[in-house]
mmCIF file of C-alpha atoms in Angstrom:
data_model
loop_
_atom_site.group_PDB
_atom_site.id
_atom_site.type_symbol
_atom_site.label_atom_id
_atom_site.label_comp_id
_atom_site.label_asym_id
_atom_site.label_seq_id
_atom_site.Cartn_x
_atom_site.Cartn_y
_atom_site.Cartn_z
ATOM 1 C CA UNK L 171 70.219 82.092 47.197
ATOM 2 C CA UNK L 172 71.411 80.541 50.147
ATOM 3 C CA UNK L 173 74.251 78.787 50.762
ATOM 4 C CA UNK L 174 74.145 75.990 53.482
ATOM 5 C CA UNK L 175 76.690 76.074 56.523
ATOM 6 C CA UNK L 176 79.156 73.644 56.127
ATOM 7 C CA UNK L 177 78.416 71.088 59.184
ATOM 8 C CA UNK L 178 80.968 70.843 61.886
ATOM 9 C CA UNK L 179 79.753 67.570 63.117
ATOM 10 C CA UNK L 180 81.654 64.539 63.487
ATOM 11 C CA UNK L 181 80.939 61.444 61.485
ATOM 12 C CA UNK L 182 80.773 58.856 64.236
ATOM 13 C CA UNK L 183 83.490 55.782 64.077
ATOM 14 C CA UNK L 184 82.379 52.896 64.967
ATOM 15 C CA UNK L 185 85.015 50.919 67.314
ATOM 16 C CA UNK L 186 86.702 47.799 66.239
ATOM 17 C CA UNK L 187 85.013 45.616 69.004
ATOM 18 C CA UNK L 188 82.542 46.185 71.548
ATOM 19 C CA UNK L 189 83.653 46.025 75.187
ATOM 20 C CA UNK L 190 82.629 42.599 75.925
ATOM 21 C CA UNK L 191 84.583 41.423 72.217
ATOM 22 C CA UNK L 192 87.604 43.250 73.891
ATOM 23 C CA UNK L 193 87.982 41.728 77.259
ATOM 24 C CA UNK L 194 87.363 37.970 75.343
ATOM 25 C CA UNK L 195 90.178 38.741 72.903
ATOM 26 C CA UNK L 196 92.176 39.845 75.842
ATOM 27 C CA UNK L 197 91.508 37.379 78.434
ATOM 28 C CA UNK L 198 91.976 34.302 75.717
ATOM 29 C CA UNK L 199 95.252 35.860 74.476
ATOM 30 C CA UNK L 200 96.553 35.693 78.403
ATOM 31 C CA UNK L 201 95.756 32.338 78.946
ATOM 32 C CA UNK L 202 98.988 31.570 76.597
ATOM 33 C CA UNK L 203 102.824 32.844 76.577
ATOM 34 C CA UNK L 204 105.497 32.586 73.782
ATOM 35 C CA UNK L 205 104.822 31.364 69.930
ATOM 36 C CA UNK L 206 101.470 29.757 71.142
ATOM 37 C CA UNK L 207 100.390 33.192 71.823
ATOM 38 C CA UNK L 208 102.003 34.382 68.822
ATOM 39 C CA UNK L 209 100.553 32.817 66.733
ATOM 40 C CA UNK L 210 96.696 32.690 68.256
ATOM 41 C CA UNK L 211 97.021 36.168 68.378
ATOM 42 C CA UNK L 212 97.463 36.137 64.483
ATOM 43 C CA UNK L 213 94.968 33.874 63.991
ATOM 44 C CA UNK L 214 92.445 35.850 65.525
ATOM 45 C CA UNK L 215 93.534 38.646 63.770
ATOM 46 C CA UNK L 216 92.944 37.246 60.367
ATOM 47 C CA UNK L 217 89.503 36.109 61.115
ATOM 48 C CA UNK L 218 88.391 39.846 63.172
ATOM 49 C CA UNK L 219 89.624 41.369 59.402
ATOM 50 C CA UNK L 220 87.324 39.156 57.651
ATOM 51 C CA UNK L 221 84.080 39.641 59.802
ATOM 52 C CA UNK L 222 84.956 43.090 59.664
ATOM 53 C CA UNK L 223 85.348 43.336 56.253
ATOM 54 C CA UNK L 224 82.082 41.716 56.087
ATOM 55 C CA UNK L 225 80.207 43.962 58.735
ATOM 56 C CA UNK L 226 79.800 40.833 61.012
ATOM 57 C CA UNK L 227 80.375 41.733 64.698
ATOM 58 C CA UNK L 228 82.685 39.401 66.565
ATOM 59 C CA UNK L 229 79.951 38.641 68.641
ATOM 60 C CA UNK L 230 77.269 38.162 66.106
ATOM 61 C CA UNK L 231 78.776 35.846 63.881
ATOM 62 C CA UNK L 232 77.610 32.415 63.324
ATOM 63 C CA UNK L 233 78.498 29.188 62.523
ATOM 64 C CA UNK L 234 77.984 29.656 58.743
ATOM 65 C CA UNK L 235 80.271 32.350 58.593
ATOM 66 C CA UNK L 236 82.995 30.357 60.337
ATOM 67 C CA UNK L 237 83.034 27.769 57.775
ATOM 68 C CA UNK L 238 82.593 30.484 54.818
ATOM 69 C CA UNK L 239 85.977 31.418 56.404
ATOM 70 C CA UNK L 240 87.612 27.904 56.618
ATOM 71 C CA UNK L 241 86.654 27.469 52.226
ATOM 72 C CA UNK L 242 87.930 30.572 51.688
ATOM 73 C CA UNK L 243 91.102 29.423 53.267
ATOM 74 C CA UNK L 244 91.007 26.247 51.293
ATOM 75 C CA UNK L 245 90.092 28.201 48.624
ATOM 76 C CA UNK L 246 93.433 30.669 49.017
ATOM 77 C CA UNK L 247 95.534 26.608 48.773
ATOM 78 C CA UNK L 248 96.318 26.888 52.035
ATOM 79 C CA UNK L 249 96.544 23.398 53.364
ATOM 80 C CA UNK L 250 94.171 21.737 55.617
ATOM 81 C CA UNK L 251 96.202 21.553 58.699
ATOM 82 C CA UNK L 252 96.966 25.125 58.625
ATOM 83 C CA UNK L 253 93.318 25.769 58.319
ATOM 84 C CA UNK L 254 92.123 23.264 60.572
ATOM 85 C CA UNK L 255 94.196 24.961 63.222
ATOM 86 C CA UNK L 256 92.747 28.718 62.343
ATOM 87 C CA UNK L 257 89.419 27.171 63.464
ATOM 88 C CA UNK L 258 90.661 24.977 66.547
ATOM 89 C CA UNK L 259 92.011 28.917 67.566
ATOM 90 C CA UNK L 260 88.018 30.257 67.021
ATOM 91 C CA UNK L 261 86.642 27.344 68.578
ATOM 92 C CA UNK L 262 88.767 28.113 71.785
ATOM 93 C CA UNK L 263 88.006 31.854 71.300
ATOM 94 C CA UNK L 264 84.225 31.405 71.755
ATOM 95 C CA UNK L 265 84.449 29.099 73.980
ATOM 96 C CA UNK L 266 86.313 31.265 76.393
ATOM 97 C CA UNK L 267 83.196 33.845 75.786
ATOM 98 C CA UNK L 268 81.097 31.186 76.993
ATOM 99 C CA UNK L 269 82.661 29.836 80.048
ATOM 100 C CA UNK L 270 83.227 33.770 80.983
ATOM 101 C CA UNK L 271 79.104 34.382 80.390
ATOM 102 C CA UNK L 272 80.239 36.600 77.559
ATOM 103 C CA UNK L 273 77.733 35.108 74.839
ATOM 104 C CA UNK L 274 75.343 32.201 75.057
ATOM 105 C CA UNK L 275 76.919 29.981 73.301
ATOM 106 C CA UNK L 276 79.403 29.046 70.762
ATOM 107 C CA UNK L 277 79.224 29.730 67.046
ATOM 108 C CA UNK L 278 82.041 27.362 66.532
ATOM 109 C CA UNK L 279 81.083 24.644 68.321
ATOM 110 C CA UNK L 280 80.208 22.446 65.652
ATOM 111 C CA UNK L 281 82.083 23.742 62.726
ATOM 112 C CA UNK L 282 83.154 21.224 60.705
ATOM 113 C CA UNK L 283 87.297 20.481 60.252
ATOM 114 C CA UNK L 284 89.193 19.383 57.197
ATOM 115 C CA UNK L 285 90.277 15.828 57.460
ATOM 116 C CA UNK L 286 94.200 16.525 58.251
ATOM 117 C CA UNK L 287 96.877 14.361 56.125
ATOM 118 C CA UNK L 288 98.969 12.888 58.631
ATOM 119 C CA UNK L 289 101.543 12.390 56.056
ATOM 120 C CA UNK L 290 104.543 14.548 56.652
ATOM 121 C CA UNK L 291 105.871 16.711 53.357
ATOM 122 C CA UNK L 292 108.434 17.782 54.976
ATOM 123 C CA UNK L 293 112.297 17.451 53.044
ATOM 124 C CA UNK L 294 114.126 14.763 53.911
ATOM 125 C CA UNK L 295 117.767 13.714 54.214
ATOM 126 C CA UNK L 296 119.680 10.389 53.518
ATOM 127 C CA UNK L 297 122.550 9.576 55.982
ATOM 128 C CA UNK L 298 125.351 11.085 53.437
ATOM 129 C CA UNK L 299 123.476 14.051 53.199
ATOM 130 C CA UNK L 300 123.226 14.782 57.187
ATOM 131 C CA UNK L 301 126.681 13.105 57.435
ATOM 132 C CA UNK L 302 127.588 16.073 55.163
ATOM 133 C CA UNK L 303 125.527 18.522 57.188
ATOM 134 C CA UNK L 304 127.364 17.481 59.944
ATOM 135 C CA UNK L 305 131.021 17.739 59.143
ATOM 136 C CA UNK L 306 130.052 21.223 57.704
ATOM 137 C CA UNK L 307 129.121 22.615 60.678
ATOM 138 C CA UNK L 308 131.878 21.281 62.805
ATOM 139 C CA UNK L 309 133.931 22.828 59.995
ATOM 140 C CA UNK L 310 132.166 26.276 60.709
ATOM 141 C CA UNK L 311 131.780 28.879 63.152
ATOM 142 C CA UNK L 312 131.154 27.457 66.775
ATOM 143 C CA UNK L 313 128.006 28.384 66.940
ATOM 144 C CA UNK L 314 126.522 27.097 63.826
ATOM 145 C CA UNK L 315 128.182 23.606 64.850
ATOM 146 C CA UNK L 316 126.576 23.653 68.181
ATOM 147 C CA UNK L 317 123.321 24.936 66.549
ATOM 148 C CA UNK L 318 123.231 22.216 63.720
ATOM 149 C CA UNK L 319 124.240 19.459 66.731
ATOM 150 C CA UNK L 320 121.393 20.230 68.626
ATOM 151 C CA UNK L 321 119.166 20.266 66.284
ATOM 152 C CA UNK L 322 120.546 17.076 64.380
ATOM 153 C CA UNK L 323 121.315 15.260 67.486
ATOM 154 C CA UNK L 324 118.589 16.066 70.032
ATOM 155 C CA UNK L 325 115.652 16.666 67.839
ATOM 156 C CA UNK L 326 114.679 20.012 69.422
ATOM 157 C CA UNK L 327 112.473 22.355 67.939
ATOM 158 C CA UNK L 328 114.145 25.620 67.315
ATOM 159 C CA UNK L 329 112.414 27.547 69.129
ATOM 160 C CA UNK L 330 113.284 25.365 72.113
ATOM 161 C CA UNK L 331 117.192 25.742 70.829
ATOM 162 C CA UNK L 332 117.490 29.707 70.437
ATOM 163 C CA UNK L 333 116.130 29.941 73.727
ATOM 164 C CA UNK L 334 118.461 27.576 75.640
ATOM 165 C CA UNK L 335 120.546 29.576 78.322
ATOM 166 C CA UNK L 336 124.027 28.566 79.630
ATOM 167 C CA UNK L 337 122.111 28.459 83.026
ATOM 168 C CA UNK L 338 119.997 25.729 82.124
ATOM 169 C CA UNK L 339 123.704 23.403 81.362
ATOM 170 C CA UNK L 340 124.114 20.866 83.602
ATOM 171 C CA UNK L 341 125.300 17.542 84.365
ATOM 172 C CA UNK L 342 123.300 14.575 85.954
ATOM 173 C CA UNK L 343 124.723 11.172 86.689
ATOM 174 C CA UNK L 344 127.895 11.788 84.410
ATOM 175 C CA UNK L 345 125.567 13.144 81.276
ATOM 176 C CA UNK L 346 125.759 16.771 80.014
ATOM 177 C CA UNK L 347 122.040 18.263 80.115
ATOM 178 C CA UNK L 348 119.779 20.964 79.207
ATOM 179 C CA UNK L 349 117.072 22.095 80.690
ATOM 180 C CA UNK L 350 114.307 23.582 77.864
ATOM 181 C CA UNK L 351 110.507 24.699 77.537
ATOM 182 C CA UNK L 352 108.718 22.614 75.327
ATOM 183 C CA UNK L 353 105.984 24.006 73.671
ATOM 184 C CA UNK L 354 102.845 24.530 75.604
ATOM 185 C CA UNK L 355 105.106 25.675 78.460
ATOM 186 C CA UNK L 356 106.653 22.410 79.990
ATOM 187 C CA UNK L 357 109.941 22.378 81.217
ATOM 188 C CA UNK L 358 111.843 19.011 80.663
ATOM 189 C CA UNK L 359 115.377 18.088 81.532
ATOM 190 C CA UNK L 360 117.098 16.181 78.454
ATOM 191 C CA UNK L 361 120.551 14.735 78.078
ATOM 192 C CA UNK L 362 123.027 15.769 75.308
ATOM 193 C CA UNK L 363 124.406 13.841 72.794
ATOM 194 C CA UNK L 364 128.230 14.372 73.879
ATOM 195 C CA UNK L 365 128.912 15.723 70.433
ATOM 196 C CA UNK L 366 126.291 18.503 71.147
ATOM 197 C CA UNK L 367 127.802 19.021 74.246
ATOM 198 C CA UNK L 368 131.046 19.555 73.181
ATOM 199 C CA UNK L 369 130.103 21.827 70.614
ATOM 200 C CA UNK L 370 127.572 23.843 72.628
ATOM 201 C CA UNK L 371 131.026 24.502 74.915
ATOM 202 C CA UNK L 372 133.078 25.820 72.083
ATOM 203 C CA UNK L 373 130.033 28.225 71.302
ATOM 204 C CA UNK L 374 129.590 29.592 74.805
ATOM 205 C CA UNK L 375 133.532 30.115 75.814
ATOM 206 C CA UNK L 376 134.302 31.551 78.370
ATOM 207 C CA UNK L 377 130.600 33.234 79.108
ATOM 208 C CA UNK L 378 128.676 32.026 82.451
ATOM 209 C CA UNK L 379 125.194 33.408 81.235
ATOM 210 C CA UNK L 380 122.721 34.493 79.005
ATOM 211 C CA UNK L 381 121.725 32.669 75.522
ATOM 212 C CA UNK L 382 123.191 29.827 74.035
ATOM 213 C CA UNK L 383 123.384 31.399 70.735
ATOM 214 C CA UNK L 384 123.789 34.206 70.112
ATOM 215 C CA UNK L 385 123.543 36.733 66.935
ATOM 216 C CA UNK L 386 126.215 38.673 65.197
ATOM 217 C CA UNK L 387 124.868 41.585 66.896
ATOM 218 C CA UNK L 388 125.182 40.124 70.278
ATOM 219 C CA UNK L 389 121.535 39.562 70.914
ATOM 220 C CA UNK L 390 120.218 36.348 71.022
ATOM 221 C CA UNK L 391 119.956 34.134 68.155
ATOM 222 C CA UNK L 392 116.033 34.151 66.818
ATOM 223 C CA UNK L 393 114.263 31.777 64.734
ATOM 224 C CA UNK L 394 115.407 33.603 61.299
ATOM 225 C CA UNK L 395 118.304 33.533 62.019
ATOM 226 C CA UNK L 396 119.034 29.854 62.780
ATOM 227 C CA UNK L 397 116.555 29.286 59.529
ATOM 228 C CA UNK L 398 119.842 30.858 58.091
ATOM 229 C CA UNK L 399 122.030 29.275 59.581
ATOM 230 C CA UNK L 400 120.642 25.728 58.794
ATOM 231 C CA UNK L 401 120.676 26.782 55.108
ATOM 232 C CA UNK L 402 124.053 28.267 55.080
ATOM 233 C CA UNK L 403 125.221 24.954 56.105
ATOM 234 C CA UNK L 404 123.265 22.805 53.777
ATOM 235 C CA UNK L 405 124.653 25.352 50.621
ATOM 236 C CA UNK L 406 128.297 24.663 52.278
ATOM 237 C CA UNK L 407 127.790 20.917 52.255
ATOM 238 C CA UNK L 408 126.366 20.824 48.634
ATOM 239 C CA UNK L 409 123.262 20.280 49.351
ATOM 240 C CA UNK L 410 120.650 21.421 47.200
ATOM 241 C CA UNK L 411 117.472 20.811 48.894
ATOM 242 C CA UNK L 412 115.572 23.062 50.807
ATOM 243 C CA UNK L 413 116.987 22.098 54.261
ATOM 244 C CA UNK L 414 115.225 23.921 57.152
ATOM 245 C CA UNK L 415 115.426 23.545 61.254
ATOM 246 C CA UNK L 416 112.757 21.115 61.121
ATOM 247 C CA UNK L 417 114.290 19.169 58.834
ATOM 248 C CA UNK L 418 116.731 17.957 61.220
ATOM 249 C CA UNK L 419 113.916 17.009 63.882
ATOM 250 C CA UNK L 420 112.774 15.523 61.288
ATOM 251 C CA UNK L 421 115.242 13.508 60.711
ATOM 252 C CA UNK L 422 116.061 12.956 64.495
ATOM 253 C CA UNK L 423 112.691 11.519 64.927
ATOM 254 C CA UNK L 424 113.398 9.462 61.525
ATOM 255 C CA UNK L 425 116.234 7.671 62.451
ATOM 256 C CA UNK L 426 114.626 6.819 66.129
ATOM 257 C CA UNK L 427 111.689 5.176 64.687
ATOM 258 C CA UNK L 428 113.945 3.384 62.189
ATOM 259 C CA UNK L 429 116.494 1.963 64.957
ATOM 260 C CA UNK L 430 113.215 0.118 66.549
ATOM 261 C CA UNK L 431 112.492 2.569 69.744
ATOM 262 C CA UNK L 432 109.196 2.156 70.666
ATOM 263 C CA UNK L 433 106.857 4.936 69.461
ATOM 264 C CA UNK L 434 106.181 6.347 73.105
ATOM 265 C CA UNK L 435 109.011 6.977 73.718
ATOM 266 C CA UNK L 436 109.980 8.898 70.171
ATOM 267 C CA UNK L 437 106.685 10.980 70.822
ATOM 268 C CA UNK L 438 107.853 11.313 74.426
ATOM 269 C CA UNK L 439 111.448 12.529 73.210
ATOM 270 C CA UNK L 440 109.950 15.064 70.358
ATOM 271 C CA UNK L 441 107.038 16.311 72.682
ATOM 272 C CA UNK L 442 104.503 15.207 69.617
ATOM 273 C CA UNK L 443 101.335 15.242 72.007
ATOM 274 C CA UNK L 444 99.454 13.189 68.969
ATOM 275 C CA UNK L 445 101.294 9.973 68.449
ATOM 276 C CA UNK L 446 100.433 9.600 64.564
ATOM 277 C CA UNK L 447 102.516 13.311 64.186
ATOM 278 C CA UNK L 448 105.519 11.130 64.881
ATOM 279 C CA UNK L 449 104.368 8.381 63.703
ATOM 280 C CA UNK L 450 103.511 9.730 60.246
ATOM 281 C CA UNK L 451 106.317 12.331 60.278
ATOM 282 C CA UNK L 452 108.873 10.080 58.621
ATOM 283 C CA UNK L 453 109.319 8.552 55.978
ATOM 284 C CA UNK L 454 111.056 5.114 56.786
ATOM 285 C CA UNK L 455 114.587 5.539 56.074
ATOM 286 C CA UNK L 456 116.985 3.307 56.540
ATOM 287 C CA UNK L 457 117.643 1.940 60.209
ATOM 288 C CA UNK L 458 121.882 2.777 59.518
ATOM 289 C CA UNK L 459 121.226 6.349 60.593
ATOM 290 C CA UNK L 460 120.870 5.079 64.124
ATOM 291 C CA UNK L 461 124.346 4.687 64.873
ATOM 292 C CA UNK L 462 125.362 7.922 63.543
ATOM 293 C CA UNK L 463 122.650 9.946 64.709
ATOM 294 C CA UNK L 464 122.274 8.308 68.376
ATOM 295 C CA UNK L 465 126.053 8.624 68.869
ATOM 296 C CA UNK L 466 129.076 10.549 68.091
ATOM 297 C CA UNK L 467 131.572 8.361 67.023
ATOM 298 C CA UNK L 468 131.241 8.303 63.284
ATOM 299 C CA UNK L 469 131.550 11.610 62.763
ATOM 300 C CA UNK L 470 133.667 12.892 65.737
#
């Protein structure tokens, strides 16, 4: 009886993309910098799992398989504008192959989209509730003042507040400024409410540069931990909703719309590029937050 060698070849592994799926992924990704890229990048990576999970090459998938993705999303409850921007992040992936004479054409191109629901979900707050917000924080730490100002008072996403710098302070025509990135890249010049101002001075001291805000650790502040921030506040002002950093754009952009500024210039302000975001982002409260929003003097 004979016993058979044991083979000492390899079992081949087949690479996660080809070449050609490697430099698309790549060159797409470069096209964009800072959450946009972020977040595309983990969009991508949710759909490459799937097709991989279902043998489908990158390359060889088709438009039936995008939209098996999309219900299967739906499917999972998550909601439509969440899935509708998984596929606008496909659609721009393949169409990148295209223009670069990667593949003949795109798979995505006609996908079909859920219908999005303008209608924003998002917690709201009455004026005593932000008044409270408000006083809370100028109660607090410096830094969670100026934080919650910014946010409250200038309607700035926070991303666009954790990465202020103390270079970017200024002061044009007698008005305290700041000069951000707005998403997508753009760097605008706005003015600060002189509340914010005041507060963002308290917060920076005596330092000439570097972040805004900055973490316990003495790194600067991220996104987490202004989410903590923003709820530490709300728990110290008795409130019991769940108050996040966009809930005070939110209600920034509220309180504009209510006070009768034209919608151009609320999208304009927010950096909505869709008018109906803003538009449909609030939820008509009353047009007394104006005064107290807009200005300082009822709570300074």
């Amino acid at each position: 009886m004979t016993t058979a060698a044991p083979s000492t070849a390899l079992a081949t592994i087949q690479p996660a993309f080809t070449d050609a799926e490697r430099l698309a992924l790549a060159g797409y990704l470069a096209g964009y910098r800072g959450l946009t890229r972020e977040a595309d990048t983990l969009d991508l990576r949710q759909f490459t799992i799937w097709c991989r999970a279902r043998c489908v090459a990158l390359f060889a998938v088709r438009r039936a398989d995008i939209e098996s993705f999309a219900r299967e999303l739906e499917a999972k409850g998550r909601a439509r504008a969440t899935v509708t921007r998984w596929l606008c992040t496909i659609a721009g992936f393949y169409r990148y192959a295209v223009e670069e004479e990667l593949i003949d054409h795109s798979p995505a191109a006609h996908v079909r989209r859920p219908r999005v629901d303008y209608e924003s979900h998002a917690v709201a707050l009455d004026r005593n509730e932000l008044g409270a917000l408000l006083v809370a924080a100028g109660l607090g730490p410096p830094t969670e003042h100026a934080l919650i100002s910014l946010l409250a008072l200038n309607g700035l996403r926070v991303s666009e507040a954790t990465g202020a710098d103390i270079e970017h302070l200024g002061l044009e025509r007698g008005h305290r400024t700041l000069t951000i990135t707005r998403k997508g890249g753009k760097v605008v010049i706005i003015p600060l409410a002189p509340r914010t101002a005041r507060a963002i001075d308290l917060a920076i001291g005596e330092r000439t540069g570097g972040p805004v805000f900055l973490a316990a650790d003495g790194r600067r502040l991220d996104r987490h931990g202004a989410g903590r921030i923003v709820r530490k506040t709300a728990r110290r002002a008795g409130i019991g909703k769940a108050v996040t950093p966009h809930t005070l754009r939110h209600a920034f952009i509220t309180a504009a719309l209510d006070a009768g500024v034209p919608l151009r210039d609320v999208q304009e302000a927010a950096s909505h590029a869709d008018p109906r975001t803003t538009k449909f982002g609030t939820t008509g409260r009353a047009a007394a937050w104006t005064g107290m929003l807009l200005t300082s003097s009822p709570l300074t």
